[in-house]
XYZ file of N, CA and C in Angstrom:
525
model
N -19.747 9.878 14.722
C -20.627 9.285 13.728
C -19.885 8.218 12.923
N -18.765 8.911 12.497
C -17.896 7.468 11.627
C -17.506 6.223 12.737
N -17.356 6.521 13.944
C -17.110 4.931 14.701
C -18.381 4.497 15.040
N -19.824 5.120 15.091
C -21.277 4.730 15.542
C -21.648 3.799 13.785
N -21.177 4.118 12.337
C -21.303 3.311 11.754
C -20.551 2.459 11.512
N -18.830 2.767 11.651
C -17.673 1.356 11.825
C -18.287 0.525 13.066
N -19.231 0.860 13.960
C -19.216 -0.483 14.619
C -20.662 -1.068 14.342
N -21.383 -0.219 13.526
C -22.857 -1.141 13.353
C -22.513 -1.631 11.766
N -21.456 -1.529 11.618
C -20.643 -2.409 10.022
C -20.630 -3.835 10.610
N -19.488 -3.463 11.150
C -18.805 -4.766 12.290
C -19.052 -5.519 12.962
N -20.441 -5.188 13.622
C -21.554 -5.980 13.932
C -22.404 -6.877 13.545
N -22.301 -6.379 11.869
C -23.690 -6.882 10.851
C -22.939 -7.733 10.586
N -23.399 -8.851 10.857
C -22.063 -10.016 9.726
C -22.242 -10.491 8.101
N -23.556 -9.540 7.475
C -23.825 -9.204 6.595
C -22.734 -8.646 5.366
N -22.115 -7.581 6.452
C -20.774 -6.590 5.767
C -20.020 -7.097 5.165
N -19.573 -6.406 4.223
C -18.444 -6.482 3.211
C -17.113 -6.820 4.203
N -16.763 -6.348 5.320
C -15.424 -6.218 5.717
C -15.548 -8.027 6.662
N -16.315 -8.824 7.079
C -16.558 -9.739 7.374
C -15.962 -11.079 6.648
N -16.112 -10.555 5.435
C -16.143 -11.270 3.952
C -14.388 -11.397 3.979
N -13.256 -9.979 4.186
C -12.051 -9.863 3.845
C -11.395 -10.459 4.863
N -9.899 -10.544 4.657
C -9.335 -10.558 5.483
C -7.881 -9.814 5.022
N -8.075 -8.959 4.672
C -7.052 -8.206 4.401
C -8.419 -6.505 3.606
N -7.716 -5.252 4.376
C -8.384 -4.331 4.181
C -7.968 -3.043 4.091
N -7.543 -1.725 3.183
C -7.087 -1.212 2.777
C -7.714 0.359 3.490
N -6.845 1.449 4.290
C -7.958 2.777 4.494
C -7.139 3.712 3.870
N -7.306 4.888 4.332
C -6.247 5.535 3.929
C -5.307 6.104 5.118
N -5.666 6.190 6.472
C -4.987 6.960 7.487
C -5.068 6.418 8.713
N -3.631 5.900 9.543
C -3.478 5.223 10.394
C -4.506 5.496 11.486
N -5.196 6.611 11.702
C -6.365 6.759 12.758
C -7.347 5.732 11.990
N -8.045 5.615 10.959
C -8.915 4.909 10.605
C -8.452 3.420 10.817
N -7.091 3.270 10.574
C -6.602 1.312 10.787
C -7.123 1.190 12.296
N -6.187 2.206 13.219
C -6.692 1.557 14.599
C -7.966 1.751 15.008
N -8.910 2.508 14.534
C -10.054 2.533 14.980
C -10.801 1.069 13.981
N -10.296 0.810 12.817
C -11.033 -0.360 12.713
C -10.221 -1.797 13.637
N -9.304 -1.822 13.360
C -8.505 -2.870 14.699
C -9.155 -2.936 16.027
N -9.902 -2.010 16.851
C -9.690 -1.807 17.527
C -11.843 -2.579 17.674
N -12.141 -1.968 16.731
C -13.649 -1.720 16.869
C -14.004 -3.563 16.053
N -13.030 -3.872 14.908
C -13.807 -4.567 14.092
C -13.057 -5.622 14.249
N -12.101 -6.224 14.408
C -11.391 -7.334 14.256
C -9.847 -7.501 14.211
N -9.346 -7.330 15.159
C -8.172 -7.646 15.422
C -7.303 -8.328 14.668
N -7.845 -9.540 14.137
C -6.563 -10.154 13.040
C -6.665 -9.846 11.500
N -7.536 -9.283 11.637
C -7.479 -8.014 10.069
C -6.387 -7.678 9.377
N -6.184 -8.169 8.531
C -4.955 -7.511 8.031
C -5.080 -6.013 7.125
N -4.629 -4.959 7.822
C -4.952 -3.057 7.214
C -3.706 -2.813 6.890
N -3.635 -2.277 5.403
C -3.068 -1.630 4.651
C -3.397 0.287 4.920
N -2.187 0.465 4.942
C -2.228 2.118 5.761
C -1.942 2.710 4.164
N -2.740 3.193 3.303
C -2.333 4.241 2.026
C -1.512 5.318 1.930
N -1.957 6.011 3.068
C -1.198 7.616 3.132
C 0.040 7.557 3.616
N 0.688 8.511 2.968
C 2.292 8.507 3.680
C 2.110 9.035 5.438
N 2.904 8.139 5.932
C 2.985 8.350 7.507
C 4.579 9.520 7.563
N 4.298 9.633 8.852
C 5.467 10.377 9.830
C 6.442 9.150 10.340
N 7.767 9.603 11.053
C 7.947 8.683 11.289
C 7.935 8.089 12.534
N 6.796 8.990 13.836
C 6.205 8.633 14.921
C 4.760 7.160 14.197
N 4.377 7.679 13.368
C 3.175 7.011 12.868
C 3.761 5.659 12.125
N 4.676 6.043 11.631
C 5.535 4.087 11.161
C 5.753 3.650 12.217
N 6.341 3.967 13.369
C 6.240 2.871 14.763
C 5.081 2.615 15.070
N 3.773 3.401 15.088
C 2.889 3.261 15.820
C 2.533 1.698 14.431
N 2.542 1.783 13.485
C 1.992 1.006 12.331
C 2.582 -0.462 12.309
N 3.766 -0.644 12.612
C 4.748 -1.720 12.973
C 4.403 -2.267 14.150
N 4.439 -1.187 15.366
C 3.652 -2.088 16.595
C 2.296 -2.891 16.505
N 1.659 -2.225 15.470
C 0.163 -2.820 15.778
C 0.407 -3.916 14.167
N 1.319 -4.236 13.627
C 0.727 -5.072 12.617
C 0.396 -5.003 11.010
N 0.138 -3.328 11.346
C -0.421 -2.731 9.711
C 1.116 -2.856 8.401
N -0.099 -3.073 7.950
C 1.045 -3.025 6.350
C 1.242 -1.923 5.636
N 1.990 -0.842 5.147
C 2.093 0.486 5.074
C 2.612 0.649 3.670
N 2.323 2.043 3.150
C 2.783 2.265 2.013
C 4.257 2.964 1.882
N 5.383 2.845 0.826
C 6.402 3.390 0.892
C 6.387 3.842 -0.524
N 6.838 5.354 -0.741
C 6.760 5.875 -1.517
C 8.324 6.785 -2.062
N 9.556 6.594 -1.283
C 10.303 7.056 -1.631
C 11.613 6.110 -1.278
N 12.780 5.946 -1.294
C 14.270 5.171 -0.886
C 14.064 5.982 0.932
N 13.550 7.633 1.155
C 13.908 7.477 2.444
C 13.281 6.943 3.383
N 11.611 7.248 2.935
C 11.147 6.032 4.141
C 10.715 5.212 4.313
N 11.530 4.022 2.924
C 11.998 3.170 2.543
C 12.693 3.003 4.046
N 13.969 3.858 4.062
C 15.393 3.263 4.849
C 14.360 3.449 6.505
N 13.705 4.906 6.410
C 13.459 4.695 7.897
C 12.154 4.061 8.716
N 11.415 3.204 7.614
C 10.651 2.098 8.037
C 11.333 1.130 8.114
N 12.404 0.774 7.717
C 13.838 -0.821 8.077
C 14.347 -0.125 9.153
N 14.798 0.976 9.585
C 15.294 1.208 11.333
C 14.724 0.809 12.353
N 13.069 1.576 11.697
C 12.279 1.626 12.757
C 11.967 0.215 13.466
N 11.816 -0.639 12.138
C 11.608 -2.516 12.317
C 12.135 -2.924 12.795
N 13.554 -2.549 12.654
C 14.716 -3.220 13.207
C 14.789 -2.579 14.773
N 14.426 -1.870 15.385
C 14.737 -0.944 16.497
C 13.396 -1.997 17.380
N 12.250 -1.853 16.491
C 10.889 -2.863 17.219
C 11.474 -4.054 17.205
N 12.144 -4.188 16.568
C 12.368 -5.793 16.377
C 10.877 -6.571 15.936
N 10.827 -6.313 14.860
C 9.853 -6.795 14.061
C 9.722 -6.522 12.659
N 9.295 -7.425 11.404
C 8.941 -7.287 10.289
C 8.200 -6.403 9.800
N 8.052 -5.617 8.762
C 7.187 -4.422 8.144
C 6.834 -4.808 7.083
N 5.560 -4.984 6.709
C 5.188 -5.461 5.084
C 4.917 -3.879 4.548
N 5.198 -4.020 3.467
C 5.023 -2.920 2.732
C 4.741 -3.238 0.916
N 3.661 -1.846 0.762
C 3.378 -2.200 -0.966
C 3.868 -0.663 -0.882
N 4.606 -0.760 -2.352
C 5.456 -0.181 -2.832
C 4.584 1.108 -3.975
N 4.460 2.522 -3.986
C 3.742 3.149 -4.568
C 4.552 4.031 -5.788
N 4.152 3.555 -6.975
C 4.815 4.036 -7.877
C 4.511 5.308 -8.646
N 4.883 6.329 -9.172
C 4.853 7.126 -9.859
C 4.617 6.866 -11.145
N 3.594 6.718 -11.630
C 3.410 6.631 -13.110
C 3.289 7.836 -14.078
N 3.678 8.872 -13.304
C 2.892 9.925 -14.368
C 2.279 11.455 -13.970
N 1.186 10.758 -12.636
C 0.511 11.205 -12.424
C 1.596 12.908 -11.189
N 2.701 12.450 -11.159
C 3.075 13.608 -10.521
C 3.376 13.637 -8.841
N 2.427 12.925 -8.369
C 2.101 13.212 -6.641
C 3.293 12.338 -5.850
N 2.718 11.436 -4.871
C 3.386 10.838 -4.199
C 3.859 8.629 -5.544
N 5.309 9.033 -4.828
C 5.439 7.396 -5.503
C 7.231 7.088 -6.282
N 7.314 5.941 -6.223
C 8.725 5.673 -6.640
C 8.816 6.248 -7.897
N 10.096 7.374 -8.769
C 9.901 6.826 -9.907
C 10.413 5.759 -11.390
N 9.890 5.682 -11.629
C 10.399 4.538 -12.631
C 12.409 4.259 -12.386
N 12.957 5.222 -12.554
C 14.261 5.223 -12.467
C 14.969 4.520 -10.907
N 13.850 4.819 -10.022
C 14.456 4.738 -8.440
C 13.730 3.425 -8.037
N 12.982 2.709 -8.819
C 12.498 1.233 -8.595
C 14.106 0.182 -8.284
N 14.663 0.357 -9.212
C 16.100 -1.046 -8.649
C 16.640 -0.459 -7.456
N 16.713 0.934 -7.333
C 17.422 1.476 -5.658
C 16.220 0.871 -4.967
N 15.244 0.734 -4.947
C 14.204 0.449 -3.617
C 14.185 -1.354 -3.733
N 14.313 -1.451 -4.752
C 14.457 -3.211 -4.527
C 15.278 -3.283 -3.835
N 16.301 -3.092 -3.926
C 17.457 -3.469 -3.917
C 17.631 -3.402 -1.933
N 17.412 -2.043 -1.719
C 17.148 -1.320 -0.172
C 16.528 -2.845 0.566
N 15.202 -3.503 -0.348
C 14.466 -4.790 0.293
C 14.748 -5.903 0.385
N 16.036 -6.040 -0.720
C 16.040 -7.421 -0.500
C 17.267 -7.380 0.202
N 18.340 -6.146 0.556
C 18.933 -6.250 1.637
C 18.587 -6.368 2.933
N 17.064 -5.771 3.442
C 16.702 -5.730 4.617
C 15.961 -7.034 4.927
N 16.302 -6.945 6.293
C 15.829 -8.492 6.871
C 14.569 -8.293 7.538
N 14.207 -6.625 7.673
C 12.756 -6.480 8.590
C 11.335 -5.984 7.395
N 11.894 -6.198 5.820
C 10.980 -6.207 5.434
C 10.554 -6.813 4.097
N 9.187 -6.805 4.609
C 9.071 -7.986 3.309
C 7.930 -7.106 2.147
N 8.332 -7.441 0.740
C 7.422 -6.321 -0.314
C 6.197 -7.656 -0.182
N 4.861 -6.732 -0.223
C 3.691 -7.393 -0.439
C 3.331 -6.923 -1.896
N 3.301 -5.503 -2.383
C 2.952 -5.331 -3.601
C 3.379 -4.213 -4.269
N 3.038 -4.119 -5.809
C 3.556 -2.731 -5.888
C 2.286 -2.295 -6.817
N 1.833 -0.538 -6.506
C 0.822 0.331 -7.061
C 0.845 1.173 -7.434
N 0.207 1.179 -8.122
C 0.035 3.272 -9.052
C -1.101 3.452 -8.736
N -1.025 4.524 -9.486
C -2.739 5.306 -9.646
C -2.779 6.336 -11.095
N -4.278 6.068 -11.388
C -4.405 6.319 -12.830
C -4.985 7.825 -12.344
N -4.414 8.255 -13.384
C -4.741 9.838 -13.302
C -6.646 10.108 -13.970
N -6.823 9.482 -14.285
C -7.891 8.894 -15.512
C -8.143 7.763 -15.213
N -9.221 7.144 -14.694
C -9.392 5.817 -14.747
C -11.020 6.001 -14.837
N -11.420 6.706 -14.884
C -13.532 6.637 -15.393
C -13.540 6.447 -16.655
N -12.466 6.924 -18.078
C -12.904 6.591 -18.830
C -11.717 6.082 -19.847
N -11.791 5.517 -20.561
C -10.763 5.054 -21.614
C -9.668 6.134 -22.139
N -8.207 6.938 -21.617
C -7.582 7.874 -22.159
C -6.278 7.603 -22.435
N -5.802 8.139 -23.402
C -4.414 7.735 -23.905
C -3.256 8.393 -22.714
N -3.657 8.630 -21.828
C -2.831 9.239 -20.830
C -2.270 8.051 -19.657
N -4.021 7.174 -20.033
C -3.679 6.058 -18.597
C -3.116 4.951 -19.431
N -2.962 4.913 -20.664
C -2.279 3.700 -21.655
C -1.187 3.782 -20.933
N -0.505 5.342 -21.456
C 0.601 5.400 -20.825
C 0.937 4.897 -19.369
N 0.612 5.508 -18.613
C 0.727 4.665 -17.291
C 0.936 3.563 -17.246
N 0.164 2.748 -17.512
C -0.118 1.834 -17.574
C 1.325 0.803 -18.193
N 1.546 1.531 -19.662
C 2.606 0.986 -20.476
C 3.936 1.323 -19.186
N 3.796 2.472 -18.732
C 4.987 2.071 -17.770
C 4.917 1.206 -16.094
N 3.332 1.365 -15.964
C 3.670 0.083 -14.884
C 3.860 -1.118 -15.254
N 3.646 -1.608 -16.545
C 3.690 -2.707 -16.734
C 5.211 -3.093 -16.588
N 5.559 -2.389 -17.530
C 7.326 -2.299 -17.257
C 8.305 -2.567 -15.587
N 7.482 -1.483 -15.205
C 8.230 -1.498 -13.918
C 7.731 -2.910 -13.036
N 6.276 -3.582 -13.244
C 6.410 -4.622 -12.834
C 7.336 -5.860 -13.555
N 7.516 -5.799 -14.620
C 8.737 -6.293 -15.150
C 9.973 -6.895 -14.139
N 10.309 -5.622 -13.773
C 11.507 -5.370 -13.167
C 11.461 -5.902 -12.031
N 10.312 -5.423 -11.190
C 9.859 -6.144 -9.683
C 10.000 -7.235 -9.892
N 9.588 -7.984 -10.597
C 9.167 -9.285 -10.995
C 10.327 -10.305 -11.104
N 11.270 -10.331 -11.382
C 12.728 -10.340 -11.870
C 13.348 -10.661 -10.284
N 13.197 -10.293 -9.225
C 13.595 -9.867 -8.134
C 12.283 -11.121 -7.233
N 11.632 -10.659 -7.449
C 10.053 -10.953 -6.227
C 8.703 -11.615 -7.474
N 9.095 -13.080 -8.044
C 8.427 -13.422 -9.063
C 6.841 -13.131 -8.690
N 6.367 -13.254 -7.383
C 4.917 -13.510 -7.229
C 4.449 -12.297 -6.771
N 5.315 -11.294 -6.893
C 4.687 -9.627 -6.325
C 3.400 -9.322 -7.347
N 2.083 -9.219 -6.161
C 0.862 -8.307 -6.532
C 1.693 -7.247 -7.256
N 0.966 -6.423 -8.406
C 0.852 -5.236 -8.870
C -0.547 -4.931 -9.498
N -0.790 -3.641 -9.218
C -2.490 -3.571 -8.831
C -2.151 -2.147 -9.449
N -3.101 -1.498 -10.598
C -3.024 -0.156 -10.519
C -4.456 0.542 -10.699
N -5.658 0.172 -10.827
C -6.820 0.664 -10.897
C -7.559 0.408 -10.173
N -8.526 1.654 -9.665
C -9.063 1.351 -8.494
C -10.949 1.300 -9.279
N -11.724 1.036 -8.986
C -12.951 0.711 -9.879
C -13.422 1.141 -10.662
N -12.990 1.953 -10.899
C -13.572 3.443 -12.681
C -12.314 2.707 -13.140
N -11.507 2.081 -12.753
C -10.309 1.577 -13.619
C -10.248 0.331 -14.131
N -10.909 -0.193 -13.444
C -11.444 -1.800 -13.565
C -12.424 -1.777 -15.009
N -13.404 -1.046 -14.647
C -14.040 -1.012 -16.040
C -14.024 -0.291 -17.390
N -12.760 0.697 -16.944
C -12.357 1.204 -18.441
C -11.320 0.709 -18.367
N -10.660 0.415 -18.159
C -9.322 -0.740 -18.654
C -9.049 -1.616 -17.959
N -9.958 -2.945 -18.357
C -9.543 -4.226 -17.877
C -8.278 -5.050 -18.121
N -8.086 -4.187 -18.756
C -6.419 -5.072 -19.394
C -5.053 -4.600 -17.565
């Protein structure tokens, strides 16, 4: 059922995904099934942390992947280097919220890991608001420290995206 409506999406040239050219899922089965079904020079952002069978598979085909720690940080630059090919990657930060993501302290070790490596290049760096439906002094915080940590990125990679709200975030804190 989900590839009988990814391909009557893909079809409609109506669709939202027609419109992009760069497109975000969460799990490398969903990238190649849209690669595969919707448009080939698509550029897909892989969200979820991969394995590290699933970072080759992500590097071979193109996708841009998330890195969330210094290690697979180091073993998405092997893997590149072993393909012999470039890895874009946006960088997922820990603001707070606990789960997966760099934290604040281990941001200059992961720069640093990138701008030594020659197989990869930073596209962006992200959080996630623990709170983002409504206005809370919890996501200030966050917030007050991504700003910071894009600071720092910034310093390094002047034109790095940093993005931390996803649409309940957009409209309670436009800032």
């Amino acid at each position: 059922l989900k590839e009988l409506r990814l391909k009557l999406a893909c079809n409609n040239p109506t669709t939202f995904i027609v419109k992009f050219r760069t497109i975000a899922c969460a799990a490398l089965s969903e990238a190649l099934l849209i690669k595969e079904i919707c448009a080939p020079d698509l550029k897909i952002i892989v969200l979820r942390a991969l394995t590290d069978f699933e970072i080759k598979i992500a590097i071979q085909n193109n996708f841009q992947i998330t890195k969330n720690s210094i290690r697979t940080l180091k073993t998405a630059d092997k893997i590149a280097e072993t393909e012999n090919k470039e890895i874009r990657v946006h960088l997922k930060v820990d603001t707070g919220l606990g789960r997966l993501g760099f934290l604040p302290e281990e941001i200059s070790g992961a720069l640093n890991e990138i701008t030594r490596s020659k197989n990869i290049e930073l596209k962006s760096v992200f959080s996630h608001l623990a709170v983002s439906y409504q206005k809370h002094e919890f996501s200030d915080r966050q917030l007050n420290i991504f700003n910071e940590i894009c600071g720092i990125v910034r310093k390094k990679f002047p034109e790095i995206i940093c993005h931390i709200a996803a649409t309940a975030g957009i409209i309670s804190l436009p800032e």
